[in-house]
C-alpha atoms as one frame of an Amber mdcrd trajectory, in Angstrom:
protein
  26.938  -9.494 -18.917  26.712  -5.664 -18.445  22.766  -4.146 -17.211  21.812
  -0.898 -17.981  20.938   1.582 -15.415  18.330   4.585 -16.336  19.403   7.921
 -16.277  18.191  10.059 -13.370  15.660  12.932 -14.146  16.597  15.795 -15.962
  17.930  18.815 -14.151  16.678  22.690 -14.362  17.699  24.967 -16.707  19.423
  27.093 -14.115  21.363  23.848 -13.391  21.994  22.842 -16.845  23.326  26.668
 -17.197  25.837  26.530 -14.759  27.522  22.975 -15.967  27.526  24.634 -19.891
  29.210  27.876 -18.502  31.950  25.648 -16.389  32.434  23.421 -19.893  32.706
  26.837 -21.867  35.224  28.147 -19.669  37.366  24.941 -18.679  37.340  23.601
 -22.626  36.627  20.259 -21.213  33.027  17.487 -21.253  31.322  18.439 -17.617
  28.731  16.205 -16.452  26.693  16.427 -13.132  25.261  13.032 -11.758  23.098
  12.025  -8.986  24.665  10.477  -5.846  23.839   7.052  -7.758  26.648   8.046
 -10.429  22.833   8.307 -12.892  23.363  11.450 -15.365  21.597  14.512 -14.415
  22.859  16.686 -17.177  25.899  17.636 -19.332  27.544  19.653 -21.614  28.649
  19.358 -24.813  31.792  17.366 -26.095  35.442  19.182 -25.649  36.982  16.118
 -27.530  37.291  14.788 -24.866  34.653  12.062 -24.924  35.345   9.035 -23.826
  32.953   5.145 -24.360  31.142   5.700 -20.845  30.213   9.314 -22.155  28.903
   8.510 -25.880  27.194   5.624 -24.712  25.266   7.619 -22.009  24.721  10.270
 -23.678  23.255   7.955 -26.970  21.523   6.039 -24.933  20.359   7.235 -21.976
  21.473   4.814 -19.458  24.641   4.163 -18.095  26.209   0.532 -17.927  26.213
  -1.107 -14.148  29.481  -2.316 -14.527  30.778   1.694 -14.692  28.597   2.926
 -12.072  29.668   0.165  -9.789  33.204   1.008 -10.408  32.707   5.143  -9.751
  30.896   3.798  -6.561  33.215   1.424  -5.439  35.276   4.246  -4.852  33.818
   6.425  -2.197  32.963   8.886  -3.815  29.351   8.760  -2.445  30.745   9.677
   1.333  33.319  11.894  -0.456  33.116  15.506   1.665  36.151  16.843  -0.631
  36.989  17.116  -4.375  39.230  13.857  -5.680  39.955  12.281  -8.973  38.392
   9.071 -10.420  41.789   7.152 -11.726  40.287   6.001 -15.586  39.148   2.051
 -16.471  40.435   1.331 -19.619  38.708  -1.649 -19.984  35.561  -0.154 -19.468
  36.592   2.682 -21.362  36.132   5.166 -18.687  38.586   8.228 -18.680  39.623
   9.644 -15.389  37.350  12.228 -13.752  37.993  15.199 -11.484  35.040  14.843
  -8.780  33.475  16.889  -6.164  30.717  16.384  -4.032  27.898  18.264  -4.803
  26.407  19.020  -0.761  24.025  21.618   0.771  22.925  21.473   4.491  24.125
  17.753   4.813  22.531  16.153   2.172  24.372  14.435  -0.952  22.853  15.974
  -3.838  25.096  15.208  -6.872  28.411  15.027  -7.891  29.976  17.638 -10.663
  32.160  15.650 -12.537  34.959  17.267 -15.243  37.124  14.865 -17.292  40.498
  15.084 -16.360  42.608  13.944 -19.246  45.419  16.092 -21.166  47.161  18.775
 -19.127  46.477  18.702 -15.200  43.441  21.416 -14.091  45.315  24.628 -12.583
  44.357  26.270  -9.075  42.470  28.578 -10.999  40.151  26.123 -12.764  39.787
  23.599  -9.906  38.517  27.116  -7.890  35.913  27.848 -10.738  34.744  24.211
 -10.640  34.350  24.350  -6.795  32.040  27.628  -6.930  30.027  26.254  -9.794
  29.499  22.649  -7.513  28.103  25.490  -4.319  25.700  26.972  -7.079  24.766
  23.741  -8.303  24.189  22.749  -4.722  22.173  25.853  -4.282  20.043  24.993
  -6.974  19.611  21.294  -6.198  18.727  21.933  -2.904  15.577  24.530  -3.619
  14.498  21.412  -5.903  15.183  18.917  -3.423  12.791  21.128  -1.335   9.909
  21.215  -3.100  10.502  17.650  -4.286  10.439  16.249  -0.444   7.299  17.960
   0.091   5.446  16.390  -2.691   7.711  12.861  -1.887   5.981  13.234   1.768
   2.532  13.863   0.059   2.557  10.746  -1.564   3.919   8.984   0.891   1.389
   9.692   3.588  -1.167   9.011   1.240   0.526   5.421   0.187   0.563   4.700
   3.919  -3.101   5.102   4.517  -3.974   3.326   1.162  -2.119   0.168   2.717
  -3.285   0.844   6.817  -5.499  -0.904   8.592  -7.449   2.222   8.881 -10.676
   1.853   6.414 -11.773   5.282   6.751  -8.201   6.324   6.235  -8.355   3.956
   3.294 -11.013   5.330   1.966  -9.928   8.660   2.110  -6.523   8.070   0.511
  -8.172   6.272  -2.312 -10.841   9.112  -3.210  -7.574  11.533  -3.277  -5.464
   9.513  -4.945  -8.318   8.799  -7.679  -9.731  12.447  -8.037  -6.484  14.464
  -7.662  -5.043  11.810 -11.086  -2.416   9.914  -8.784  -3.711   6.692  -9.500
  -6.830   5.152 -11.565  -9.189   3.070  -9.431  -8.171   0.166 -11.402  -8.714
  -2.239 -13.299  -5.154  -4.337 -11.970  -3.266  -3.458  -9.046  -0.368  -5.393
  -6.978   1.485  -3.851  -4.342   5.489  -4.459  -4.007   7.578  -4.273  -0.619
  11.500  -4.182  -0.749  13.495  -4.405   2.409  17.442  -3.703   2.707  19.743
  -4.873   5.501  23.651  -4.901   5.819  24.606  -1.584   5.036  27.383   0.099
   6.937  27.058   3.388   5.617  23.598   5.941   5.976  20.521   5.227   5.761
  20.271   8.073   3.492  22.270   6.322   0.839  19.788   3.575   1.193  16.836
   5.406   0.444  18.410   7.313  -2.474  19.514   3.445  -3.931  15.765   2.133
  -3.503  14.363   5.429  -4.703  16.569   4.998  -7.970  16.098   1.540  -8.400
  11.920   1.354  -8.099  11.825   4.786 -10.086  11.359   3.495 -13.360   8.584
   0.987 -12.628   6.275   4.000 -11.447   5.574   4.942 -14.866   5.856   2.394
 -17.528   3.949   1.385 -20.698   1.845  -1.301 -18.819   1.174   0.310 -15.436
   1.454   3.415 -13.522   2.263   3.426  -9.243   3.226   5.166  -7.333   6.398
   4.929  -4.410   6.957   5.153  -0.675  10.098   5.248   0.811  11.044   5.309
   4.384  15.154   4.578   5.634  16.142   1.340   4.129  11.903  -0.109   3.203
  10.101   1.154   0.187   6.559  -0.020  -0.896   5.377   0.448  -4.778   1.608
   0.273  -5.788   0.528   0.307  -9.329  -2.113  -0.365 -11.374  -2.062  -2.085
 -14.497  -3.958  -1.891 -18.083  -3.724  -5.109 -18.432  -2.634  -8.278 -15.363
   0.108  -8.349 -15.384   2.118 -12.142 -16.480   3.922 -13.431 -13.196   7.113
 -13.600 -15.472   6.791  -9.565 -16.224   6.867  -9.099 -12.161   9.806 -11.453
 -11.628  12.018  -9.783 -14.274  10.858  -6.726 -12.439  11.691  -7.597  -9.005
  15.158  -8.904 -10.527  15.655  -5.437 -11.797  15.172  -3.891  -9.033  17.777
  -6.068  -7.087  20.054  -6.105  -9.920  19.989  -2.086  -9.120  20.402  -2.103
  -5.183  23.314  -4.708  -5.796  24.618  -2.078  -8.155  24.024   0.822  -6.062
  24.952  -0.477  -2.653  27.635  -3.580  -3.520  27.095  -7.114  -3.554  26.737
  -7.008   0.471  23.485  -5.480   0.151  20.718  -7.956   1.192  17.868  -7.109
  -0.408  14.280  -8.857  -0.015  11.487  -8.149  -2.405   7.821  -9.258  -1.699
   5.030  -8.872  -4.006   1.063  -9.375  -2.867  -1.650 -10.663  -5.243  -3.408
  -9.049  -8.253  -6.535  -6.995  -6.683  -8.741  -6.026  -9.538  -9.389  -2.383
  -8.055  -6.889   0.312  -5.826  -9.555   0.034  -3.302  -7.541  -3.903  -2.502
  -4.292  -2.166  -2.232  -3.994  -3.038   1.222  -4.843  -6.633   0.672  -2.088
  -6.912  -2.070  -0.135  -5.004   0.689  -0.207  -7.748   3.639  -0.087 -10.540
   0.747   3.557  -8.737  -0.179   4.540  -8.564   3.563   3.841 -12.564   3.784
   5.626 -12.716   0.564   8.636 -10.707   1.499   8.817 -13.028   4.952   8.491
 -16.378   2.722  11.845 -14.696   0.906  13.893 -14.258   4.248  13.050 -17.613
   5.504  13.106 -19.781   1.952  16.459 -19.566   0.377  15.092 -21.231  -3.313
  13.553 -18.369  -3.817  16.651 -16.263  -4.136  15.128 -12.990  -2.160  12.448
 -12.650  -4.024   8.576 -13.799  -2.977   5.203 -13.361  -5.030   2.238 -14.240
  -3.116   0.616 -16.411  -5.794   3.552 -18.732  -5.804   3.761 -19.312  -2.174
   1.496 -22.381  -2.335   0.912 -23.608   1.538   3.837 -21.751   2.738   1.071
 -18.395   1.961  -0.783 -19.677   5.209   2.274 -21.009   7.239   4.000 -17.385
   7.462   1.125 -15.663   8.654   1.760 -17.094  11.976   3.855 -15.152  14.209
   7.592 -16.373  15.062   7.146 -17.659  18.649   4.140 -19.716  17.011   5.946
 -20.939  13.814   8.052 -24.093  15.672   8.358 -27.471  15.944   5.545 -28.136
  17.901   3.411 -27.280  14.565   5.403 -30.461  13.063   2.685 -33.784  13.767
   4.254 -36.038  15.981   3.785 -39.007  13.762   6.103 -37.449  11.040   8.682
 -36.556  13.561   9.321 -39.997  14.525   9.937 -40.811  11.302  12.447 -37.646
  11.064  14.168 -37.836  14.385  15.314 -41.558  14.952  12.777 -43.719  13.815
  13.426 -43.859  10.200  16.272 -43.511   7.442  16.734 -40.677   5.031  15.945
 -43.038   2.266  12.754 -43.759   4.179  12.365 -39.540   4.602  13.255 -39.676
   0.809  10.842 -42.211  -0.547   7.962 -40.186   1.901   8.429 -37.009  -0.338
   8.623 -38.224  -3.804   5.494 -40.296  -2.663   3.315 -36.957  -1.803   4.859
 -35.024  -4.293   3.612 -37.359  -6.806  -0.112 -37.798  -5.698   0.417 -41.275
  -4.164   1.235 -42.752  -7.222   3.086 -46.033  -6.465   3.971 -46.327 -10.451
   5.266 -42.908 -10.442   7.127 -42.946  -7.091   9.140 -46.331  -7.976  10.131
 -44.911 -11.256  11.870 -41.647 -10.275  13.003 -43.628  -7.405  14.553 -46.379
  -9.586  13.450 -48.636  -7.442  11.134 -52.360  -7.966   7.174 -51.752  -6.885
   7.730 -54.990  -3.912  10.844 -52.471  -2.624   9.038 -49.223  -2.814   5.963
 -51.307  -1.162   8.226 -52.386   2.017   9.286 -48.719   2.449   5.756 -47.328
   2.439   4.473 -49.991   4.767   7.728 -49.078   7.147   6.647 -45.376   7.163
   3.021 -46.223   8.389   4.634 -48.802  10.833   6.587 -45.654  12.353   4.411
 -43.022  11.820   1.004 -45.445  12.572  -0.455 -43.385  10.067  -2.918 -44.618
   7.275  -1.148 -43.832   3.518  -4.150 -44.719   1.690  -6.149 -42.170   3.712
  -6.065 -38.770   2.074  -6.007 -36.794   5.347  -3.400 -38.823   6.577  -1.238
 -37.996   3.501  -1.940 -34.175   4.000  -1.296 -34.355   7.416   1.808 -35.840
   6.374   2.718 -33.327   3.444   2.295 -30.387   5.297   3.923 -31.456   7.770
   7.266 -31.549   5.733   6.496 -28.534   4.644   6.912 -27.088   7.962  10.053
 -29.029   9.119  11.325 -28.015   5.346  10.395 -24.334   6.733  11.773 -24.184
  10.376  14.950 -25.689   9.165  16.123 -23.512   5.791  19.147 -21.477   6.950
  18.362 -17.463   7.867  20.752 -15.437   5.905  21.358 -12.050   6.265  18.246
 -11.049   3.828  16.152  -7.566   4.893  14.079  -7.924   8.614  11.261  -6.230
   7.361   8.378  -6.658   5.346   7.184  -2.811   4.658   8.037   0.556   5.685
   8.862   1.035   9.467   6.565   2.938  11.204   9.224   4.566  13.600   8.070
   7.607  15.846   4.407   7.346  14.785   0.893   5.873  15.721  -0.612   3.559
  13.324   0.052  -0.188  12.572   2.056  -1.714  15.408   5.697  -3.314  14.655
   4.640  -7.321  15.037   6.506 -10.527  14.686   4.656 -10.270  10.872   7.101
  -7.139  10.015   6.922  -3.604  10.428   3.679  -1.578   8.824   3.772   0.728
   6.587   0.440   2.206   7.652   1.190   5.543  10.019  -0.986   8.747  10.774
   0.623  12.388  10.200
């Protein structure tokens, strides 16, 4: 099933100018895109056209399943003009590329479509001085982007810090200059990316293009701090938001990175609880930093944790590593788990506690006769020499699975933070809890 990827922001004028003038003079559909293959602008048709093109151009987004493709190719890291061999199944004709580069940085790439007669010296040397004016261009935008980019993100930062007068500070500024409203509903998200071989650059440009279009919706408006391969999104809502709305978002935003960076991508998303005014950002901020931890550790949750559904696992992953081990697990239990009892005895434990103590319940889903279920239970207090009538001893007992369920779930290769990294300045120290987002300028 094809996903739909959002077109990047519009280009200049000057920009636009330069890719109609190249069209005009080449007789052939020009399009620049962002270094995420997202369409910055284009010229008009040269008949030409092919399904990617229309569709884009009609609709505004681009299908994954092409820009995965144009990716998959290199053309990212490309330093050199090269051609884009066509997908005819996707309906994509081939393109004539070149990097679009000022000073180092991956701007864009100016694409021309290459079908018909081959492009002459001539015309490949007028579309390689109209990609150095582009780059000119882009670059004086990039410019004055960054500097508003590094604005925000400063001012994100001390929102989240541990800093309350720096807090305080960040929120009157945010408030007064129209950032952000002071409320009514605001939840912080934290998104982590590990396994990438190539730059972090080409990290930050995937999570900047995937959390884009969540910082201005219908329902909320946030705003987005990026730092290497961590990004952290706050926004406030009109309305609380449904949990469902913030899964389907989170799922967006990995469907993106997946499609931006390939399926080896690890990505882990963490999102804190509702605060009811931007003042709680920071709460919602160390909720989404437990959250994102619960998503490393917990493979269920498929890389994606929201504080609210943590249940008891919320309060487990606030302890640091060195203190999150098996000596947490009550003894009692771990007789039971390491020698002194059976699986089915480990088995018939669970579905006990999960269902309240209800011995009705317990032998039904168990398929099992009351007098059999009876002998097991009475075998579990024999081993453990706890009381299953007593409800402490039946806590003790649940939560105690919990963490040997916990300490034992495999550790992929997920994200290893929970927030932005707070490399080469003071502010919230790096802690077995994940790396802060909080710094100082």
């Amino acid at each position: 099933m094809k996903k739909w990827i959002q077109r990047a922001r519009p280009g200049g004028e000057a920009v636009q100018s330069l890719v109609d003038g190249l069209a005009e003079r080449l007789g052939r559909s020009v399009v620049l895109d962002d270094p995420l293959v997202r369409m910055i602008c284009t010229s008009r048709h040269f008949g030409d056209e092919d399904r990617v093109r229309v569709r884009t151009l009609l609709q505004g987004v681009a299908d994954d399943e092409s820009i995965r493709y144009v990716l998959s190719q290199g053309v990212a890291q490309w330093t050199r003009p090269g051609v884009i061999p066509g997908r005819d199944d996707l309906g994509l004709q081939p393109r004539y590329c070149v990097p679009v580069r000022e000073r180092g940085h991956m701007l864009g790439i100016l694409m021309v479509v290459a079908t018909g007669e081959p492009l002459t010296v001539a015309e490949t040397e007028a579309i390689d001085r109209t990609a150095r004016a582009v780059a000119t261009e882009m670059y004086a935008e990039r410019l004055a982007s960054d500097v508003e980019e590094e604005h925000v993100r400063r001012l994100v930062n001390q929102l989240v810090g541990t800093d309350s007068a720096q807090r305080c500070e960040a929120h009157r500024r945010l408030v007064d200059d129209g950032l952000l409203p002071a409320g009514p509903h605001v939840v912080v998200t934290s998104v982590a990316v590990s396994g990438q071989r190539g730059a972090s650059g080409q990290v930050a440009v995937a999570l900047r293009g995937a959390l884009d279009p969540f910082r201005q919706t219908r329902a909320a408006l946030g705003l987005l701090a990026i730092e290497q391969d961590r990004a952290v999104l706050v926004q406030v809502f009109e309305r609380e938001p449904a949990e469902d709305d913030l899964d389907q978002q989170c799922r967006a935003v990995v469907r993106s990175l997946k499609t931006f960076l390939g399926q080896e991508a690890a990505t882990v998303v963490g999102v804190g609880g509702r605060q009811t005014a931007l003042a709680g950002a920071w709460t919602s901020y160390d909720q989404a930093r437990v959250a994102a931890r619960a998503a490393r550790r917990l493979p269920q949750l498929g890389g994606i944790g929201d504080w609210e559904r943590l249940g008891e696992y919320a309060v487990f992953l606030q302890l640091p590593d060195d203190a999150l081990n098996d000596s947490l697990v009550p003894q009692p239990l771990r007789r039971l788990l390491e020698g002194g009892g059976s699986s089915r005895l480990e088995e018939t434990l669970r579905c006990f506690l999960e269902n309240a103590g209800s011995v009705p319940r317990t032998a039904e889903i168990l398929e099992v006769h009351r007098t059999s279920l009876y002998y097991r239970l009475r075998q579990i207090q024999e081993i453990t020499g706890l009381d299953l009538d007593s409800g402490a001893h039946r806590l003790v007992l649940h939560m105690g699975l919990r963490l040997w369920d916990l300490l034992r779930a495999p550790q992929g290769g997920a994200a290893g933070g929970d927030g932005l990294a707070a490399t080469g300045r003071r502010g919230r120290v790096t802690t077995e809890r994940g790396s802060s987002v909080a710094t100082e300028g």
